[in-house]
Structures are given as structure tokens and as C-alpha cells.
GROMACS .gro file of C-alpha atoms in nm:
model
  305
    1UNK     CA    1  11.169  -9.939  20.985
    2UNK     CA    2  10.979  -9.825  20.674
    3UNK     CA    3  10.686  -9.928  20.616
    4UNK     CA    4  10.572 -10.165  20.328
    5UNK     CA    5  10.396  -9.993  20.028
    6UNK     CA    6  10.222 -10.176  19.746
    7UNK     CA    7   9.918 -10.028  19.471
    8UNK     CA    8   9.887  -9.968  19.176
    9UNK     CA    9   9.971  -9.729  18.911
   10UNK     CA   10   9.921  -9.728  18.501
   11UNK     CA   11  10.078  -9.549  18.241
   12UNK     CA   12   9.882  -9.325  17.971
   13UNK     CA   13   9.980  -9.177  17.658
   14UNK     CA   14   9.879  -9.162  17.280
   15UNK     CA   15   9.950  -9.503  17.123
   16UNK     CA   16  10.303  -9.544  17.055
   17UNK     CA   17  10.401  -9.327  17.348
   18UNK     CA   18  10.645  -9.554  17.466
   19UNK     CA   19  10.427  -9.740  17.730
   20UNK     CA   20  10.453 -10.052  17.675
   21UNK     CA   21  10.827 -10.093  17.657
   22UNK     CA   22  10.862  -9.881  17.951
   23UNK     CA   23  10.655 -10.168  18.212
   24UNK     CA   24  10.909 -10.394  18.057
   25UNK     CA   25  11.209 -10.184  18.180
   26UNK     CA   26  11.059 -10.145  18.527
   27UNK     CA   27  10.961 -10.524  18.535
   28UNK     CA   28  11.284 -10.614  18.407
   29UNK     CA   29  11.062 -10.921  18.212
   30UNK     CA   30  10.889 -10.951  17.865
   31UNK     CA   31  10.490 -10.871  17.959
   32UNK     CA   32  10.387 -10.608  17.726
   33UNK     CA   33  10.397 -10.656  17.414
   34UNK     CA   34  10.607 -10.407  17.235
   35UNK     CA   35  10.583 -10.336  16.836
   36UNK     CA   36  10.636 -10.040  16.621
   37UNK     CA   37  10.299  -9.977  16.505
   38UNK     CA   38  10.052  -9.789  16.727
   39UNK     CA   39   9.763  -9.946  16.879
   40UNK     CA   40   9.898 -10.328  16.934
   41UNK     CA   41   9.807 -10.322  17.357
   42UNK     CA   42   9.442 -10.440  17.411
   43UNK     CA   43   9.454 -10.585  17.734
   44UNK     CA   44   9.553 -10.455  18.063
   45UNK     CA   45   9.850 -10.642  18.127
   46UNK     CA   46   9.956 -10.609  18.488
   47UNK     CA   47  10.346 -10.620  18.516
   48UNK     CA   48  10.485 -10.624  18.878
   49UNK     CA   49  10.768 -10.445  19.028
   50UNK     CA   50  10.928 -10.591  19.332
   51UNK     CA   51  11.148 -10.412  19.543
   52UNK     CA   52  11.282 -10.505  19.895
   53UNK     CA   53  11.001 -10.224  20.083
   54UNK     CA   54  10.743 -10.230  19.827
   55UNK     CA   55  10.539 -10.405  19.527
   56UNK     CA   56  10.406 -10.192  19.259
   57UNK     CA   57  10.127 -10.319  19.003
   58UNK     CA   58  10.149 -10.175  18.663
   59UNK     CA   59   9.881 -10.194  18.481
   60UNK     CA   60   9.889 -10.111  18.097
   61UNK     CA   61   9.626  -9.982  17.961
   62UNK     CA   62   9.562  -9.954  17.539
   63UNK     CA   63   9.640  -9.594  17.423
   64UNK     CA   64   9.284  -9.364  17.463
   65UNK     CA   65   9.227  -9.274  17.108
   66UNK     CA   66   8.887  -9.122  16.914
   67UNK     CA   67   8.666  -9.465  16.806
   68UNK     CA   68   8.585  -9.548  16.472
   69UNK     CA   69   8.465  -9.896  16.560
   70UNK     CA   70   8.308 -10.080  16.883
   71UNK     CA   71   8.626 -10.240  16.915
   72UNK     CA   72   8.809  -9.901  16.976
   73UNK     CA   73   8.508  -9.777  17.195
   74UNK     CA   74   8.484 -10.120  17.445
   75UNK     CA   75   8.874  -9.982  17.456
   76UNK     CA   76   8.843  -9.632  17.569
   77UNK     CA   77   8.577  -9.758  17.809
   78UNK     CA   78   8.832 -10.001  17.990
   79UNK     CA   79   9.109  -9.723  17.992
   80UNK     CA   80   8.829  -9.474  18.192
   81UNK     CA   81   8.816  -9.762  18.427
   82UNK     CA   82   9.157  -9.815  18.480
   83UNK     CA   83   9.258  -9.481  18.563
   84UNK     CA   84   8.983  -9.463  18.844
   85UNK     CA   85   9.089  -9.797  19.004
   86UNK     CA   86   9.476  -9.728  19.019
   87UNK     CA   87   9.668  -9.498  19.302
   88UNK     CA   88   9.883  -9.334  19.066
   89UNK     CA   89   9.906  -9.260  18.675
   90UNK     CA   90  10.182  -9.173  18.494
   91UNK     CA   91  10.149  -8.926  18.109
   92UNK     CA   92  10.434  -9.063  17.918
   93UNK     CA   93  10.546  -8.758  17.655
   94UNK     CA   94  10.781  -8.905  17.416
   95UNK     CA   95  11.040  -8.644  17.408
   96UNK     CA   96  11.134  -8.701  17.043
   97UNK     CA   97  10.727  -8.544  16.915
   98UNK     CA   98  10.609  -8.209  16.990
   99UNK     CA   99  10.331  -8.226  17.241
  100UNK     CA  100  10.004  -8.233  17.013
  101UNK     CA  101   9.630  -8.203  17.079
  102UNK     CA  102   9.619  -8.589  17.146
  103UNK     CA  103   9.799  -8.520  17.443
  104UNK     CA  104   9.604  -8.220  17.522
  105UNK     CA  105   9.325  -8.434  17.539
  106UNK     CA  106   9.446  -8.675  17.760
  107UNK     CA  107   9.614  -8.447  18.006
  108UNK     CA  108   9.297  -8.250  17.993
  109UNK     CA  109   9.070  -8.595  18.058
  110UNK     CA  110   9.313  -8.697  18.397
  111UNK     CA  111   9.329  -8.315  18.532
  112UNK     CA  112   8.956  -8.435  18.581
  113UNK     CA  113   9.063  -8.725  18.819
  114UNK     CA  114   9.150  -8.472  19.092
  115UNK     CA  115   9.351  -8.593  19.401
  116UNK     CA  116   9.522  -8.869  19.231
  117UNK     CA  117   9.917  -8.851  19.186
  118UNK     CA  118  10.014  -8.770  18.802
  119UNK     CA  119  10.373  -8.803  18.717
  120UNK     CA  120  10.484  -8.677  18.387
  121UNK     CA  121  10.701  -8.892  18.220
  122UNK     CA  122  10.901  -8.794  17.932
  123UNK     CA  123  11.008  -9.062  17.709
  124UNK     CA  124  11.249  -9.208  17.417
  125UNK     CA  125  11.513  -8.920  17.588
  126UNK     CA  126  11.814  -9.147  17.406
  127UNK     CA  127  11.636  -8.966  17.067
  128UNK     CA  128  11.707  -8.617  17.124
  129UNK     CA  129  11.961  -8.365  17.253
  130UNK     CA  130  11.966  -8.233  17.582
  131UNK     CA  131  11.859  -7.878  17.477
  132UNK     CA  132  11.523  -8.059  17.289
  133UNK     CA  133  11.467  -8.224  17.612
  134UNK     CA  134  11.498  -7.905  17.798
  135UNK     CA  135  11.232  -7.762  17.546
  136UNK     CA  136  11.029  -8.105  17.583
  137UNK     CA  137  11.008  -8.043  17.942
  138UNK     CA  138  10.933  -7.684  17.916
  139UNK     CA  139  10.662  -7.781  17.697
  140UNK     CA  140  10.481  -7.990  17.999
  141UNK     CA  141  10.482  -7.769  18.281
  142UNK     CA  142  10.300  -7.536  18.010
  143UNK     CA  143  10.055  -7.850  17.930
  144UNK     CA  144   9.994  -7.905  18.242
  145UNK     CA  145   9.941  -7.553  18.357
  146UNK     CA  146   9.709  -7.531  18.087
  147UNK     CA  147   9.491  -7.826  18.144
  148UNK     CA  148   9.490  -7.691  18.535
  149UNK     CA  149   9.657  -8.009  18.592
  150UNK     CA  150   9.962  -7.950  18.873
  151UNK     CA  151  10.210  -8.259  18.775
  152UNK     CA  152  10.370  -8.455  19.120
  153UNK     CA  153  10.692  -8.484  18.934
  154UNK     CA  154  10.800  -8.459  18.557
  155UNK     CA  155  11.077  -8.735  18.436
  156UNK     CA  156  11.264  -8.727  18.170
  157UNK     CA  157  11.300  -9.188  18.147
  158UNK     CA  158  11.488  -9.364  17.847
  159UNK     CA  159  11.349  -9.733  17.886
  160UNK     CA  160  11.625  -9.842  17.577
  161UNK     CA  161  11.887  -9.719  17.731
  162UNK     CA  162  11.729  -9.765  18.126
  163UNK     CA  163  11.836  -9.426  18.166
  164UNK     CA  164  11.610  -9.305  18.501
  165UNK     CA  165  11.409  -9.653  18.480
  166UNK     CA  166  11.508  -9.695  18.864
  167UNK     CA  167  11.440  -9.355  18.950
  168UNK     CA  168  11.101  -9.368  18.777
  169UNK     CA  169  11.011  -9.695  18.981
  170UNK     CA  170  11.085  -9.541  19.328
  171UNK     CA  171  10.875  -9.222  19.235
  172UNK     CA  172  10.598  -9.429  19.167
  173UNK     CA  173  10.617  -9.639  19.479
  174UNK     CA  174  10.644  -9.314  19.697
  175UNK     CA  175  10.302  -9.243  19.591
  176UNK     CA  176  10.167  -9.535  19.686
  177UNK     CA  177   9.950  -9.647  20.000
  178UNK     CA  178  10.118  -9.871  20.280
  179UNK     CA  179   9.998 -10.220  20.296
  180UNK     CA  180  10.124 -10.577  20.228
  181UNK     CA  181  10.228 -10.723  19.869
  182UNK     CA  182   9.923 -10.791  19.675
  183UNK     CA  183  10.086 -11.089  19.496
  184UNK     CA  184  10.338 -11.376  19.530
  185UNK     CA  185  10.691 -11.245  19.501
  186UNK     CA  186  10.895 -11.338  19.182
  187UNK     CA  187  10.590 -11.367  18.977
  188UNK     CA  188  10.601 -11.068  18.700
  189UNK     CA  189  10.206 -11.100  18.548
  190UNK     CA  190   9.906 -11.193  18.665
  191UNK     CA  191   9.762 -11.265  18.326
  192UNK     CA  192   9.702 -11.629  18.266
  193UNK     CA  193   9.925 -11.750  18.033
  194UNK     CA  194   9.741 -11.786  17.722
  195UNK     CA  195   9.704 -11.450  17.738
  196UNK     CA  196  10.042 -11.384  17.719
  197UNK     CA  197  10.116 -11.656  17.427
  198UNK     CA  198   9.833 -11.498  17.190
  199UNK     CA  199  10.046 -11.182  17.279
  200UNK     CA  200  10.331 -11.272  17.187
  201UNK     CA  201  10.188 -11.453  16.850
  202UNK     CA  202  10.002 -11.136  16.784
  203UNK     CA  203  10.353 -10.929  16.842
  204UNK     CA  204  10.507 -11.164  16.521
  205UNK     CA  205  10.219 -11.138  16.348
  206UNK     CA  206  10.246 -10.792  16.341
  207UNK     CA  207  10.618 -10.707  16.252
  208UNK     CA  208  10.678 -10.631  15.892
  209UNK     CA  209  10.307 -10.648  15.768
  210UNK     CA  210  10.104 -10.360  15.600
  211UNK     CA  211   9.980 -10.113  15.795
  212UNK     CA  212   9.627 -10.206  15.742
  213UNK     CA  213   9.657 -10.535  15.924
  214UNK     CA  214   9.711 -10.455  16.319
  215UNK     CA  215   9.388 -10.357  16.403
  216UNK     CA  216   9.283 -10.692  16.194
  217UNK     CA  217   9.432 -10.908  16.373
  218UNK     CA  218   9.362 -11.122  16.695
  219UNK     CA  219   9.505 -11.429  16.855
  220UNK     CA  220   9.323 -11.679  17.044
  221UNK     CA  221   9.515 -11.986  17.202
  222UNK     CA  222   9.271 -12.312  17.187
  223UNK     CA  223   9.472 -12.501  17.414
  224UNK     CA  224   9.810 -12.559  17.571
  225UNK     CA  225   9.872 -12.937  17.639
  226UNK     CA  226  10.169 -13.144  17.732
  227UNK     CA  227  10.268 -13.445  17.461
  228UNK     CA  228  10.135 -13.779  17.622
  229UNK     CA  229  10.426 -14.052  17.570
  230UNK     CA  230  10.691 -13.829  17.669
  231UNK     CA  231  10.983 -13.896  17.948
  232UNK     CA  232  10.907 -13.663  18.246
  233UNK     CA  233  11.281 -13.516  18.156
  234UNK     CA  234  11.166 -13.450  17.783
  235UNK     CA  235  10.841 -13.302  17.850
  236UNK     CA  236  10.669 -13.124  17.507
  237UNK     CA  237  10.378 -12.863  17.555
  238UNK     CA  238  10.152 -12.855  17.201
  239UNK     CA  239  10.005 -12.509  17.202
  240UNK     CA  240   9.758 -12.492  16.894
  241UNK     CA  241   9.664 -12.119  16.818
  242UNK     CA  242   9.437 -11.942  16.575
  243UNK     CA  243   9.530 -11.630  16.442
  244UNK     CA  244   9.179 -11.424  16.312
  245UNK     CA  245   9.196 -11.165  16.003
  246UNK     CA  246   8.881 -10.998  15.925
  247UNK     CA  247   8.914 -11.099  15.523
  248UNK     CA  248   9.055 -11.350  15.271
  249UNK     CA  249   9.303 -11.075  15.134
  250UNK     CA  250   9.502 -11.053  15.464
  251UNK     CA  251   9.470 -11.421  15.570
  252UNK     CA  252   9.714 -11.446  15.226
  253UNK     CA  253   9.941 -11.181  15.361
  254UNK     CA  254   9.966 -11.346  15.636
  255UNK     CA  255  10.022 -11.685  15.545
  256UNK     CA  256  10.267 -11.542  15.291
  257UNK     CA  257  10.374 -11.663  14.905
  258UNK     CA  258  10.432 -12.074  14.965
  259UNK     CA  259  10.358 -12.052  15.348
  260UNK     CA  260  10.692 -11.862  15.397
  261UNK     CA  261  10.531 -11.555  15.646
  262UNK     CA  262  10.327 -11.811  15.862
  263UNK     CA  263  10.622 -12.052  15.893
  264UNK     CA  264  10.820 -11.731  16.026
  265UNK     CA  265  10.605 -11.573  16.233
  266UNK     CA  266  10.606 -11.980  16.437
  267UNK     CA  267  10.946 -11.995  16.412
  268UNK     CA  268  11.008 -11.594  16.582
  269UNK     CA  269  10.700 -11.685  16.849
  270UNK     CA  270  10.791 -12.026  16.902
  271UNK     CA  271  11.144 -11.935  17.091
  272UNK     CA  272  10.995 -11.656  17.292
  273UNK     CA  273  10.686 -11.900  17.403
  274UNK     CA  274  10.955 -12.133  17.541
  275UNK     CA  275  11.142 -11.876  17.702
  276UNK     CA  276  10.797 -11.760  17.838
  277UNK     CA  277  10.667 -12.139  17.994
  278UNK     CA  278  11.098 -12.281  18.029
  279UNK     CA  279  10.960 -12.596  17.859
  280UNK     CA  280  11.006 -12.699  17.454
  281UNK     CA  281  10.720 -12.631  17.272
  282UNK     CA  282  10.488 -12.711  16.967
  283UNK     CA  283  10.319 -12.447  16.812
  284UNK     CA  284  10.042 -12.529  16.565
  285UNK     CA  285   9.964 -12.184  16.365
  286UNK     CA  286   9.569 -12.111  16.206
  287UNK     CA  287   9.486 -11.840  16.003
  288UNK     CA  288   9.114 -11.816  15.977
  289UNK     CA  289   8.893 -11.514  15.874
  290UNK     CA  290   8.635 -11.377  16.131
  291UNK     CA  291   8.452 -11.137  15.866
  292UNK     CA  292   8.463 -10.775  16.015
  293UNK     CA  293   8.520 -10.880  16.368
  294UNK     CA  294   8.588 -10.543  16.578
  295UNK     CA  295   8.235 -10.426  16.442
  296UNK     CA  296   8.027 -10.739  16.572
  297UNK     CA  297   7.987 -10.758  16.931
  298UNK     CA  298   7.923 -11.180  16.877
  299UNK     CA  299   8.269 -11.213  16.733
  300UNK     CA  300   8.412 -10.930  16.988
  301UNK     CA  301   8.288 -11.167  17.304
  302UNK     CA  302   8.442 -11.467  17.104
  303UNK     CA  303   8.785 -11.336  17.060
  304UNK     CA  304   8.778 -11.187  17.421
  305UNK     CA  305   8.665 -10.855  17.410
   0.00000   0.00000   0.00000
């Protein structure tokens, strides 16, 4: 009989890489938030895989980019720490962008790790043609060559179409020490669940607004409570939310002309936060402004940084 494996492994990449979306293929449940614009992971959300023979821990770290503010530094910090804790990283490559000196970097910074597992990944495949792929994964064994960096195994993944998704999962799980599950099975995070709301406000918050906004924006959740007077088979959770900009200006964008963006943005969050607890819900929305937050390490600790 084989023996059980469980760890943990992370996925790296320049923001917008792909990472996020790809622990939500493996985990088969919504835990990362996933948005077009770069940047939008700041915690390390731990999605888990189970499979019959093994558990496997994913832990997502934000994308490692240069710092302009001590927001972005506190950030590359935590990824540093990350990759030394986990068994086995994975360099996601989206296969639709030539490999550029972001990645460099990167590939450069984990050929430092030594002795660790590093699977290339090569992402967004359903973008391109074969014969771009072929050229994408040309392209990494030189990278990697370069950077001294010997990769375990390169994989060309599409998590949209869940093209090699399986494959991926039982690479990853191969590297990983034997031992018993590290948590509970059937449970897909282990972040506590206001966490995961202010997440998944932050995700609406984020679609369709000017690019000068993400980086703006947090979400903290000031409490999630269940509706006193209600039937035990018509229970109501009240989860009242604040959602921080950093001035006036964008507290209007996001509010919107006549309340219109706000009253959206509960609406889109609202149905995913009941999907998320399986109980009906009432959100109550805040927009307040938290002048130049990701600069002031007060209002950093605050917002839970």
C-alpha cells in the first residue's frame, strides 16, 4: 500500500500569472480570489487538495513585485517567507507573454532556494497555438538553464479549460513528504471566514473600476451575526462590511452616480457570500476613506496587514 503524502506547495509568478485561478482549478472551490487586474491577492490563502493517498496545501502567495510603498514591501516580505516554509513551489509562465525580466527575476530569486522541488508551470495554454506553446516551453528550459535553476518538471496547465489541472495536482503531490493529512477532509480553506467574505467584496469592488483603484482598496468585515427573531428553518446572517479607499474621489467612484455601483457591487457579493456560508444573507456595504493607508503602518495593522 502507498503511503500517505501531505505538505505543502505555493505557486509564484508575476501578478496576473494565472495563480490564483489555477488553486481554484486544483481545489475545485472558489478560495482565491480571481480578477483581471494584477495585484488583487494579499493574503496567503491556503486552498486544499484532497485526493484518496494524499492532501496537498496550496498556499497563494501575492505576486513578488519591486515596492513603491510599505504596503508592497510587508508583501514581498511574506512571499520570501512562504517559499522557505513550503515543500514544493511551482513558476507559473503564462504561455500567452514572452518570458520577461520579471520572470527572470523570480526564477533567478528561487534557483537560490536550492534543494527544493520547482515545477514550471506554463499557463493560459487555451490562448495560444501549439507551435507558441512549443516556443513557450523552449523558452523555460533556456530560463531556467540560465538562472542555474534545473526545473523537476515543466507543464504546460490550462486552469479555464482544466486542461492538465489533474496532472498538475499529482506532480505536486509526488514531491511531497509522507505523513498524515494536516487538516479535516472536505474542508477547502483554512482562512477564517471573514477573510474570505472581505475577499470576495474586494473581488466586486474591483471589477469594472479604474485602474487606479485596486491597490486603494481594502475590505474589512466588522461582524457576521445571525438575525435574532428568526425561525431556526429561516435563519438570516447580517454581515456589515466596510470597504476603505484612500480618498474622497474614489469613495464616489465607488459608491457610483445615485448609489448605483455600491448597490451592485452588494448585489454581485451578496450571492457568492451565500453560496460561500449556504445560509441567506444581509450585507450592509460602507465606503469610508482611510487617507493614504498602504503608506501608514497604523492604518496597515488596522486593515490587517
Amino acid at each position: 500500500m502507498s503511503q500517505f503524502r501531505s505538505g505543502f506547495a505555493c505557486f509564484v509568478g508575476r501578478p496576473n500569472a494565472g495563480k490564483s485561478t489555477l488553486t481554484n482549478a486544483l481545489v475545485g472551490g472558489k478560495v482565491a480570489i480571481t480578477s483581471s487586474r494584477p495585484q488583487t491577492t494579499r493574503h496567503v490563502i491556503r486552498g486544499l487538495v484532497h485526493r484518496e493517498d494524499a492532501q496537498l496545501v496550496l498556499v497563494d502567495t501575492p505576486g513578488l513585485h519591486k515596492p513603491r510603498t510599505l504596503l508592497g514591501q510587508r508583501l514581498n516580505d511574506l512571499v520570501r517567507t512562504t517559499w522557505a516554509e513550503v515543500d514544493t513551489v511551482g513558476m507559473c509562465l503564462p504561455a500567452n507573454e514572452k518570458i520577461g525580466p520579471g520572470d527572470r527575476f523570480l526564477i533567478k530569486e528561487i534557483a537560490a532556494l536550492r534543494r527544493k522541488p520547482v515545477i514550471a508551470i506554463a499557463t493560459k495554454t487555451d490562448l495560444v497555438t501549439p507551435a507558441r506553446l512549443a516556443e513557450h516551453l523552449t523558452e523555460i528550459a533556456a530560463a531556467g538553464a540560465e538562472a542555474g535553476l534545473s526545473w523537476h518538471e515543466v507543464v504546460p496547465v490550462s486552469a479555464v479549460s482544466g486542461e492538465q489541472v489533474e496532472l498538475l495536482g499529482s506532480l505536486l503531490i509526488d514531491t511531497l513528504p509522507e505523513g498524515p493529512p494536516l487538516y479535516p477532509e472536505g474542508q477547502l480553506t483554512d482562512e477564517p471566514e471573514e477573510t474570505l467574505i472581505a475577499e470576495i467584496i474586494r473581488e466586486s469592488a474591483l471589477e469594472g473600476v479604474h485602474d487606479e483603484l485596486p491597490h486603494s482598496l481594502a475590505v474589512v468585515v466588522e461582524e457576521v451575526v445571525p438575525r435574532e427573531d428568526r425561525p431556526a428553518e429561516k435563519p438570516l446572517l447580517d454581515v456589515r462590511a466596510n470597504v476603505y479607499v484612500e480618498r474622497d474621489s474614489q469613495k464616489g467612484i465607488i459608491i457610483g452616480k445615485k448609489g448605483a455601483r455600491l448597490k451592485q457591487i452588494g448585489i454581485d457579493s451578496r450571492s457568492q457570500i451565500e453560496r460561500l456560508l449556504g445560509t441567506p444573507v444581509h450585507l450592509d456595504l460602507h465606503v469610508k476613506v482611510a487617507k493614504d493607508w498602504q503608506r501608514d503602518p497604523r492604518q496597515l495593522r488596522k486593515l490587517g496587514f
